[in-house]
Amino acid sequence: MLVTLAPDLPQLARTVTGVRNPSPNIVGRSQFLRKVPPIVAGGSLALADYLTTQTPKSTAGEVSPGMGELEADGFRLYKRPYGASASGGMRAISQGKGAFPPYQFRIPGGWKQKPVSVADPSGPETDTRFTSAEMGDLLVVLPPVFTFIDDEDSVDTITIDEIAPPMKLLPAFAPQALGIGIEEDGEDVSDIKVLKKKGLTYYNYEVKPHSLVSATVYQGRVYVLAVKASQSQWGRFKNDLQKIIDSFEVIQQSA
């Protein structure tokens, strides 16, 4: 497993030891992550490292709300609409607690948005799904931060690297985002990158056998985008799937 750290994140450690094979139960996330060792950085106590080359043509009249125009490279920019959601489950949550900041990513033309609900196989925190018979499947889940930490006072301000390092965090949401359990020893992960985008830290993973994940934390939510493919889809379209992951970004609110 390769771990690539961004130059401006030297404090993130490269290996983590701890509990193996955590329960997929969402309620147990904070208890599982509690074993992350703290470090002193910059004079304040912080947590060390917290947890396709062929593009199908889009069909006129089948563009999802929030989807931009088809660009020269065959991709569209999807911006999750404010307020109302494509997800029945997330629509109810956002109306009850205030609309959360949206996100965006670029996706090849031809992908179709699928309906989700509180009965979604990945749970009620599932916000959207897209699918392509040719390339694979995409899922965005938005679990609340309070299911990962016990400190209620820091829920809205904590960052992903303050919660846990990459290999500590992935097993906590993998059952929901990928439908599989992840071993914390890294055997299931081919690559990890820690990136900065407009001040936010993102953890990007390549997970065996054929999945890619990007995750960040902003204003009380963990934003997770995952794409999965079959062996044949992976061989033909991994580069396009990687472009989706690399483009994932939370739209931050202006101060």
PDB file of C-alpha atoms in Angstrom:
ATOM      1  CA  MET A   1       0.000   0.000   0.000  1.00  0.00           C
ATOM      2  CA  LEU A   2       1.327   3.431  -0.948  1.00  0.00           C
ATOM      3  CA  VAL A   3       0.568   6.503   1.156  1.00  0.00           C
ATOM      4  CA  THR A   4       1.172   9.881  -0.498  1.00  0.00           C
ATOM      5  CA  LEU A   5       1.117  12.963   1.722  1.00  0.00           C
ATOM      6  CA  ALA A   6       0.601  16.473   0.439  1.00  0.00           C
ATOM      7  CA  PRO A   7       3.653  18.710   1.068  1.00  0.00           C
ATOM      8  CA  ASP A   8       1.713  20.977   3.428  1.00  0.00           C
ATOM      9  CA  LEU A   9       0.578  18.094   5.681  1.00  0.00           C
ATOM     10  CA  PRO A  10       3.830  16.798   7.219  1.00  0.00           C
ATOM     11  CA  GLN A  11       2.116  16.065  10.528  1.00  0.00           C
ATOM     12  CA  LEU A  12       0.138  13.173   9.092  1.00  0.00           C
ATOM     13  CA  ALA A  13       1.702   9.851  10.015  1.00  0.00           C
ATOM     14  CA  ARG A  14       2.134   7.073   7.503  1.00  0.00           C
ATOM     15  CA  THR A  15       1.039   4.127   9.575  1.00  0.00           C
ATOM     16  CA  VAL A  16      -1.568   3.550  12.242  1.00  0.00           C
ATOM     17  CA  THR A  17      -2.125   0.601  14.524  1.00  0.00           C
ATOM     18  CA  GLY A  18      -5.229  -0.227  16.466  1.00  0.00           C
ATOM     19  CA  VAL A  19      -8.469  -2.153  16.346  1.00  0.00           C
ATOM     20  CA  ARG A  20      -8.917  -4.460  13.350  1.00  0.00           C
ATOM     21  CA  ASN A  21     -12.092  -5.157  11.428  1.00  0.00           C
ATOM     22  CA  PRO A  22     -14.483  -2.724  13.191  1.00  0.00           C
ATOM     23  CA  SER A  23     -18.197  -3.354  13.249  1.00  0.00           C
ATOM     24  CA  PRO A  24     -20.095  -1.854  10.326  1.00  0.00           C
ATOM     25  CA  ASN A  25     -22.631  -0.470  12.790  1.00  0.00           C
ATOM     26  CA  ILE A  26     -22.640   3.309  12.349  1.00  0.00           C
ATOM     27  CA  VAL A  27     -23.401   3.880  16.037  1.00  0.00           C
ATOM     28  CA  GLY A  28     -20.017   2.443  16.962  1.00  0.00           C
ATOM     29  CA  ARG A  29     -17.924   4.846  14.884  1.00  0.00           C
ATOM     30  CA  SER A  30     -16.845   7.178  17.682  1.00  0.00           C
ATOM     31  CA  GLN A  31     -16.012   4.291  20.022  1.00  0.00           C
ATOM     32  CA  PHE A  32     -13.898   2.700  17.305  1.00  0.00           C
ATOM     33  CA  LEU A  33     -12.009   5.910  16.533  1.00  0.00           C
ATOM     34  CA  ARG A  34     -11.399   6.767  20.185  1.00  0.00           C
ATOM     35  CA  LYS A  35      -8.154   4.759  20.208  1.00  0.00           C
ATOM     36  CA  VAL A  36      -6.359   7.216  17.885  1.00  0.00           C
ATOM     37  CA  PRO A  37      -3.276   8.568  19.748  1.00  0.00           C
ATOM     38  CA  PRO A  38      -3.076  12.370  20.202  1.00  0.00           C
ATOM     39  CA  ILE A  39       0.022  14.429  19.345  1.00  0.00           C
ATOM     40  CA  VAL A  40       1.133  17.952  20.136  1.00  0.00           C
ATOM     41  CA  ALA A  41       1.416  20.000  16.945  1.00  0.00           C
ATOM     42  CA  GLY A  42       2.040  23.729  16.691  1.00  0.00           C
ATOM     43  CA  GLY A  43       1.676  24.180  20.427  1.00  0.00           C
ATOM     44  CA  SER A  44      -1.857  22.774  20.614  1.00  0.00           C
ATOM     45  CA  LEU A  45      -3.185  19.296  21.201  1.00  0.00           C
ATOM     46  CA  ALA A  46      -4.435  17.718  17.988  1.00  0.00           C
ATOM     47  CA  LEU A  47      -5.111  14.250  16.684  1.00  0.00           C
ATOM     48  CA  ALA A  48      -2.312  12.890  14.548  1.00  0.00           C
ATOM     49  CA  ASP A  49      -3.333  11.571  11.212  1.00  0.00           C
ATOM     50  CA  TYR A  50      -7.159  11.050  11.589  1.00  0.00           C
ATOM     51  CA  LEU A  51      -8.959   8.456  10.496  1.00  0.00           C
ATOM     52  CA  THR A  52     -12.423   6.001 -18.739  1.00  0.00           C
ATOM     53  CA  THR A  53     -10.952   6.405 -21.658  1.00  0.00           C
ATOM     54  CA  GLN A  54     -14.110   5.799 -23.692  1.00  0.00           C
ATOM     55  CA  THR A  55     -16.987   8.097 -22.765  1.00  0.00           C
ATOM     56  CA  PRO A  56     -20.596   7.159 -23.597  1.00  0.00           C
ATOM     57  CA  LYS A  57     -22.768   9.829 -25.194  1.00  0.00           C
ATOM     58  CA  SER A  58     -25.443  11.510 -23.081  1.00  0.00           C
ATOM     59  CA  THR A  59     -29.064  11.333 -24.088  1.00  0.00           C
ATOM     60  CA  ALA A  60     -31.027  14.547 -24.545  1.00  0.00           C
ATOM     61  CA  GLY A  61     -33.769  15.039 -21.960  1.00  0.00           C
ATOM     62  CA  GLU A  62     -32.138  12.794 -19.342  1.00  0.00           C
ATOM     63  CA  VAL A  63     -29.893  15.300 -17.559  1.00  0.00           C
ATOM     64  CA  SER A  64     -30.252  15.309 -13.755  1.00  0.00           C
ATOM     65  CA  PRO A  65     -30.941  18.531 -11.805  1.00  0.00           C
ATOM     66  CA  GLY A  66     -27.615  20.174 -11.001  1.00  0.00           C
ATOM     67  CA  MET A  67     -25.879  18.646 -14.019  1.00  0.00           C
ATOM     68  CA  GLY A  68     -23.917  21.005 -16.255  1.00  0.00           C
ATOM     69  CA  GLU A  69     -23.391  20.978 -19.984  1.00  0.00           C
ATOM     70  CA  LEU A  70     -21.317  18.292 -21.642  1.00  0.00           C
ATOM     71  CA  GLU A  71     -17.755  19.601 -21.927  1.00  0.00           C
ATOM     72  CA  ALA A  72     -15.110  18.990 -24.573  1.00  0.00           C
ATOM     73  CA  ASP A  73     -13.552  16.076 -22.654  1.00  0.00           C
ATOM     74  CA  GLY A  74     -16.900  14.251 -22.418  1.00  0.00           C
ATOM     75  CA  PHE A  75     -17.493  15.127 -18.746  1.00  0.00           C
ATOM     76  CA  ARG A  76     -20.199  17.158 -17.034  1.00  0.00           C
ATOM     77  CA  LEU A  77     -19.949  19.113 -13.764  1.00  0.00           C
ATOM     78  CA  TYR A  78     -22.551  17.946 -11.255  1.00  0.00           C
ATOM     79  CA  LYS A  79     -23.379  20.402  -8.450  1.00  0.00           C
ATOM     80  CA  ARG A  80     -25.684  18.989  -5.821  1.00  0.00           C
ATOM     81  CA  PRO A  81     -28.707  21.317  -5.725  1.00  0.00           C
ATOM     82  CA  TYR A  82     -29.278  23.343  -2.571  1.00  0.00           C
ATOM     83  CA  GLY A  83     -32.168  22.467  -0.298  1.00  0.00           C
ATOM     84  CA  ALA A  84     -34.198  19.743  -2.012  1.00  0.00           C
ATOM     85  CA  SER A  85     -32.305  16.529  -2.589  1.00  0.00           C
ATOM     86  CA  ALA A  86     -32.496  13.695  -5.066  1.00  0.00           C
ATOM     87  CA  SER A  87     -32.551  11.559  -1.922  1.00  0.00           C
ATOM     88  CA  GLY A  88     -35.729  11.107   0.089  1.00  0.00           C
ATOM     89  CA  GLY A  89     -33.702  10.316   3.190  1.00  0.00           C
ATOM     90  CA  MET A  90     -31.410  13.309   2.973  1.00  0.00           C
ATOM     91  CA  ARG A  91     -34.250  15.648   2.014  1.00  0.00           C
ATOM     92  CA  ALA A  92     -35.937  14.981   5.351  1.00  0.00           C
ATOM     93  CA  ILE A  93     -32.730  15.511   7.311  1.00  0.00           C
ATOM     94  CA  SER A  94     -31.800  18.751   5.528  1.00  0.00           C
ATOM     95  CA  GLN A  95     -35.253  20.259   6.048  1.00  0.00           C
ATOM     96  CA  GLY A  96     -35.120  19.418   9.739  1.00  0.00           C
ATOM     97  CA  LYS A  97     -31.641  20.736  10.467  1.00  0.00           C
ATOM     98  CA  GLY A  98     -30.994  23.296   7.740  1.00  0.00           C
ATOM     99  CA  ALA A  99     -29.579  22.707   4.289  1.00  0.00           C
ATOM    100  CA  PHE A 100     -25.986  21.473   4.461  1.00  0.00           C
ATOM    101  CA  PRO A 101     -23.295  22.837   2.120  1.00  0.00           C
ATOM    102  CA  PRO A 102     -23.504  21.081  -1.256  1.00  0.00           C
ATOM    103  CA  TYR A 103     -20.739  19.325  -3.146  1.00  0.00           C
ATOM    104  CA  GLN A 104     -19.674  18.894  -6.745  1.00  0.00           C
ATOM    105  CA  PHE A 105     -17.814  16.473  -8.984  1.00  0.00           C
ATOM    106  CA  ARG A 106     -17.227  15.884 -12.693  1.00  0.00           C
ATOM    107  CA  ILE A 107     -18.772  12.804 -14.260  1.00  0.00           C
ATOM    108  CA  PRO A 108     -18.688  11.365 -17.794  1.00  0.00           C
ATOM    109  CA  GLY A 109     -21.724  11.958 -19.975  1.00  0.00           C
ATOM    110  CA  GLY A 110     -24.170   9.083 -19.995  1.00  0.00           C
ATOM    111  CA  TRP A 111     -24.250   8.321 -16.279  1.00  0.00           C
ATOM    112  CA  LYS A 112     -27.802   8.159 -14.876  1.00  0.00           C
ATOM    113  CA  GLN A 113     -28.926   9.316 -11.451  1.00  0.00           C
ATOM    114  CA  LYS A 114     -30.768   6.671  -9.416  1.00  0.00           C
ATOM    115  CA  PRO A 115     -33.452   7.333  -6.781  1.00  0.00           C
ATOM    116  CA  VAL A 116     -32.513   6.780  -3.132  1.00  0.00           C
ATOM    117  CA  SER A 117     -34.587   6.670   0.048  1.00  0.00           C
ATOM    118  CA  VAL A 118     -34.357   5.997   3.773  1.00  0.00           C
ATOM    119  CA  ALA A 119     -34.498   2.317   2.820  1.00  0.00           C
ATOM    120  CA  ASP A 120     -31.384   2.570   0.633  1.00  0.00           C
ATOM    121  CA  PRO A 121     -29.057  -0.449   1.074  1.00  0.00           C
ATOM    122  CA  SER A 122     -26.276   1.924   2.166  1.00  0.00           C
ATOM    123  CA  GLY A 123     -28.448   3.538   4.835  1.00  0.00           C
ATOM    124  CA  PRO A 124     -30.462   6.747   5.284  1.00  0.00           C
ATOM    125  CA  GLU A 125     -27.307   8.893   5.036  1.00  0.00           C
ATOM    126  CA  THR A 126     -27.065   8.082   1.323  1.00  0.00           C
ATOM    127  CA  ASP A 127     -27.455  11.340  -0.598  1.00  0.00           C
ATOM    128  CA  THR A 128     -27.180  10.339  -4.248  1.00  0.00           C
ATOM    129  CA  ARG A 129     -26.372   7.499  -6.609  1.00  0.00           C
ATOM    130  CA  PHE A 130     -25.312   7.439 -10.247  1.00  0.00           C
ATOM    131  CA  THR A 131     -24.797   4.412 -12.438  1.00  0.00           C
ATOM    132  CA  SER A 132     -23.311   3.576 -15.816  1.00  0.00           C
ATOM    133  CA  ALA A 133     -23.737   0.114 -17.337  1.00  0.00           C
ATOM    134  CA  GLU A 134     -20.437   0.689 -19.096  1.00  0.00           C
ATOM    135  CA  MET A 135     -18.292   2.168 -16.319  1.00  0.00           C
ATOM    136  CA  GLY A 136     -19.645   1.321 -12.855  1.00  0.00           C
ATOM    137  CA  ASP A 137     -21.540   2.835  -9.919  1.00  0.00           C
ATOM    138  CA  LEU A 138     -21.178   6.015  -7.855  1.00  0.00           C
ATOM    139  CA  LEU A 139     -22.438   6.724  -4.342  1.00  0.00           C
ATOM    140  CA  VAL A 140     -22.317   9.781  -2.062  1.00  0.00           C
ATOM    141  CA  VAL A 141     -22.984   9.360   1.657  1.00  0.00           C
ATOM    142  CA  LEU A 142     -23.065  12.188   4.207  1.00  0.00           C
ATOM    143  CA  PRO A 143     -22.856  10.760   7.734  1.00  0.00           C
ATOM    144  CA  PRO A 144     -22.937  13.352  10.512  1.00  0.00           C
ATOM    145  CA  VAL A 145     -19.687  14.019  12.348  1.00  0.00           C
ATOM    146  CA  PHE A 146     -21.268  13.325  15.752  1.00  0.00           C
ATOM    147  CA  THR A 147     -21.333   9.610  14.884  1.00  0.00           C
ATOM    148  CA  PHE A 148     -17.516   9.672  14.661  1.00  0.00           C
ATOM    149  CA  ILE A 149     -16.574  11.767  17.720  1.00  0.00           C
ATOM    150  CA  ASP A 150     -17.795  12.307  21.275  1.00  0.00           C
ATOM    151  CA  ASP A 151     -16.979  16.026  21.631  1.00  0.00           C
ATOM    152  CA  GLU A 152     -20.233  17.825  20.762  1.00  0.00           C
ATOM    153  CA  ASP A 153     -18.588  21.255  21.008  1.00  0.00           C
ATOM    154  CA  SER A 154     -16.282  20.583  18.045  1.00  0.00           C
ATOM    155  CA  VAL A 155     -18.786  18.886  15.723  1.00  0.00           C
ATOM    156  CA  ASP A 156     -19.175  21.898  13.406  1.00  0.00           C
ATOM    157  CA  THR A 157     -15.506  22.908  13.306  1.00  0.00           C
ATOM    158  CA  ILE A 158     -13.466  19.706  13.405  1.00  0.00           C
ATOM    159  CA  THR A 159     -11.535  18.699  10.276  1.00  0.00           C
ATOM    160  CA  ILE A 160     -10.972  15.242   8.857  1.00  0.00           C
ATOM    161  CA  ASP A 161      -7.322  15.062   9.967  1.00  0.00           C
ATOM    162  CA  GLU A 162      -8.358  16.003  13.520  1.00  0.00           C
ATOM    163  CA  ILE A 163     -10.773  13.072  13.669  1.00  0.00           C
ATOM    164  CA  ALA A 164      -8.437  10.275  12.556  1.00  0.00           C
ATOM    165  CA  PRO A 165      -5.671   9.363  10.090  1.00  0.00           C
ATOM    166  CA  PRO A 166      -6.624   7.858   6.726  1.00  0.00           C
ATOM    167  CA  MET A 167      -6.388   4.161   7.641  1.00  0.00           C
ATOM    168  CA  LYS A 168      -8.218   4.728  10.909  1.00  0.00           C
ATOM    169  CA  LEU A 169     -11.114   6.536   9.272  1.00  0.00           C
ATOM    170  CA  LEU A 170     -11.713   4.323   6.239  1.00  0.00           C
ATOM    171  CA  PRO A 171     -12.873   1.224   8.179  1.00  0.00           C
ATOM    172  CA  ALA A 172     -15.416   3.387  10.013  1.00  0.00           C
ATOM    173  CA  PHE A 173     -17.377   4.274   6.868  1.00  0.00           C
ATOM    174  CA  ALA A 174     -16.353   1.550   4.363  1.00  0.00           C
ATOM    175  CA  PRO A 175     -19.286  -0.794   5.148  1.00  0.00           C
ATOM    176  CA  GLN A 176     -21.711   1.998   4.287  1.00  0.00           C
ATOM    177  CA  ALA A 177     -19.882   3.549   1.318  1.00  0.00           C
ATOM    178  CA  LEU A 178     -18.409   0.367  -0.203  1.00  0.00           C
ATOM    179  CA  GLY A 179     -20.545  -2.411   1.233  1.00  0.00           C
ATOM    180  CA  ILE A 180     -17.491  -4.218   2.609  1.00  0.00           C
ATOM    181  CA  GLY A 181     -15.406  -4.314   5.785  1.00  0.00           C
ATOM    182  CA  ILE A 182     -11.848  -2.975   5.603  1.00  0.00           C
ATOM    183  CA  GLU A 183      -8.881  -4.318   7.536  1.00  0.00           C
ATOM    184  CA  GLU A 184      -6.962  -1.561   9.300  1.00  0.00           C
ATOM    185  CA  ASP A 185      -3.633  -3.185   8.420  1.00  0.00           C
ATOM    186  CA  GLY A 186      -3.941  -1.723   4.918  1.00  0.00           C
ATOM    187  CA  GLU A 187      -4.070  -5.020   3.038  1.00  0.00           C
ATOM    188  CA  ASP A 188      -7.320  -3.954   1.371  1.00  0.00           C
ATOM    189  CA  VAL A 189      -5.964  -0.572   0.256  1.00  0.00           C
ATOM    190  CA  SER A 190      -3.683  -0.086  -2.748  1.00  0.00           C
ATOM    191  CA  ASP A 191      -3.072   3.655  -2.406  1.00  0.00           C
ATOM    192  CA  ILE A 192      -3.831   6.632  -0.157  1.00  0.00           C
ATOM    193  CA  LYS A 193      -3.403  10.303  -0.990  1.00  0.00           C
ATOM    194  CA  VAL A 194      -3.860  13.221   1.403  1.00  0.00           C
ATOM    195  CA  LEU A 195      -4.771  16.384  -0.500  1.00  0.00           C
ATOM    196  CA  LYS A 196      -5.642  20.016   0.199  1.00  0.00           C
ATOM    197  CA  LYS A 197      -8.375  21.806  -1.770  1.00  0.00           C
ATOM    198  CA  LYS A 198      -9.169  25.392  -0.819  1.00  0.00           C
ATOM    199  CA  GLY A 199      -8.045  24.757   2.738  1.00  0.00           C
ATOM    200  CA  LEU A 200      -9.942  21.477   3.240  1.00  0.00           C
ATOM    201  CA  THR A 201      -8.102  18.179   3.689  1.00  0.00           C
ATOM    202  CA  TYR A 202      -9.288  15.232   1.578  1.00  0.00           C
ATOM    203  CA  TYR A 203      -8.407  11.558   1.952  1.00  0.00           C
ATOM    204  CA  ASN A 204      -8.397   9.704  -1.376  1.00  0.00           C
ATOM    205  CA  TYR A 205      -8.208   5.905  -1.415  1.00  0.00           C
ATOM    206  CA  GLU A 206      -7.868   3.122  -3.937  1.00  0.00           C
ATOM    207  CA  VAL A 207      -9.492   0.050  -2.393  1.00  0.00           C
ATOM    208  CA  LYS A 208      -9.223  -3.520  -3.616  1.00  0.00           C
ATOM    209  CA  PRO A 209     -10.482  -4.943  -5.803  1.00  0.00           C
ATOM    210  CA  HIS A 210     -11.904  -2.067  -7.905  1.00  0.00           C
ATOM    211  CA  SER A 211     -13.052   0.953  -5.853  1.00  0.00           C
ATOM    212  CA  LEU A 212     -12.024   4.574  -5.406  1.00  0.00           C
ATOM    213  CA  VAL A 213     -13.046   6.825  -2.509  1.00  0.00           C
ATOM    214  CA  SER A 214     -12.678  10.501  -1.604  1.00  0.00           C
ATOM    215  CA  ALA A 215     -13.641  11.844   1.832  1.00  0.00           C
ATOM    216  CA  THR A 216     -13.536  15.137   3.698  1.00  0.00           C
ATOM    217  CA  VAL A 217     -15.263  16.836   6.649  1.00  0.00           C
ATOM    218  CA  TYR A 218     -17.021  20.197   6.588  1.00  0.00           C
ATOM    219  CA  GLN A 219     -19.468  21.891   8.949  1.00  0.00           C
ATOM    220  CA  GLY A 220     -20.598  18.830  10.816  1.00  0.00           C
ATOM    221  CA  ARG A 221     -20.718  16.263   8.019  1.00  0.00           C
ATOM    222  CA  VAL A 222     -18.384  13.652   6.611  1.00  0.00           C
ATOM    223  CA  TYR A 223     -18.612  13.852   2.812  1.00  0.00           C
ATOM    224  CA  VAL A 224     -17.790  10.548   1.116  1.00  0.00           C
ATOM    225  CA  LEU A 225     -17.863   9.820  -2.620  1.00  0.00           C
ATOM    226  CA  ALA A 226     -17.191   6.226  -3.728  1.00  0.00           C
ATOM    227  CA  VAL A 227     -17.065   4.640  -7.177  1.00  0.00           C
ATOM    228  CA  LYS A 228     -17.034   0.884  -7.782  1.00  0.00           C
ATOM    229  CA  ALA A 229     -16.428  -1.099 -10.948  1.00  0.00           C
ATOM    230  CA  SER A 230     -16.230  -4.667 -12.180  1.00  0.00           C
ATOM    231  CA  GLN A 231     -12.923  -6.096 -13.328  1.00  0.00           C
ATOM    232  CA  SER A 232     -13.656  -5.366 -16.988  1.00  0.00           C
ATOM    233  CA  GLN A 233     -14.930  -1.842 -16.215  1.00  0.00           C
ATOM    234  CA  TRP A 234     -11.843  -1.161 -14.108  1.00  0.00           C
ATOM    235  CA  GLY A 235      -9.517  -2.203 -16.887  1.00  0.00           C
ATOM    236  CA  ARG A 236     -11.197   0.023 -19.453  1.00  0.00           C
ATOM    237  CA  PHE A 237     -12.288   3.047 -17.436  1.00  0.00           C
ATOM    238  CA  LYS A 238     -10.096   3.388 -14.334  1.00  0.00           C
ATOM    239  CA  ASN A 239      -8.681   6.694 -15.607  1.00  0.00           C
ATOM    240  CA  ASP A 240     -12.161   8.173 -15.978  1.00  0.00           C
ATOM    241  CA  LEU A 241     -13.215   6.909 -12.546  1.00  0.00           C
ATOM    242  CA  GLN A 242     -10.087   8.488 -11.078  1.00  0.00           C
ATOM    243  CA  LYS A 243     -11.044  11.817 -12.662  1.00  0.00           C
ATOM    244  CA  ILE A 244     -14.398  11.657 -10.873  1.00  0.00           C
ATOM    245  CA  ILE A 245     -12.696  11.100  -7.517  1.00  0.00           C
ATOM    246  CA  ASP A 246     -10.092  13.801  -8.103  1.00  0.00           C
ATOM    247  CA  SER A 247     -12.824  16.340  -8.931  1.00  0.00           C
ATOM    248  CA  PHE A 248     -14.881  15.766  -5.762  1.00  0.00           C
ATOM    249  CA  GLU A 249     -15.124  18.969  -3.716  1.00  0.00           C
ATOM    250  CA  VAL A 250     -17.356  20.502  -1.057  1.00  0.00           C
ATOM    251  CA  ILE A 251     -18.686  23.936  -2.038  1.00  0.00           C
ATOM    252  CA  GLN A 252     -17.580  25.965   0.958  1.00  0.00           C
ATOM    253  CA  GLN A 253     -19.712  28.817   2.223  1.00  0.00           C
ATOM    254  CA  SER A 254     -18.282  32.324   2.086  1.00  0.00           C
ATOM    255  CA  ALA A 255     -17.324  33.842   5.398  1.00  0.00           C
TER     256      ALA A 255
END
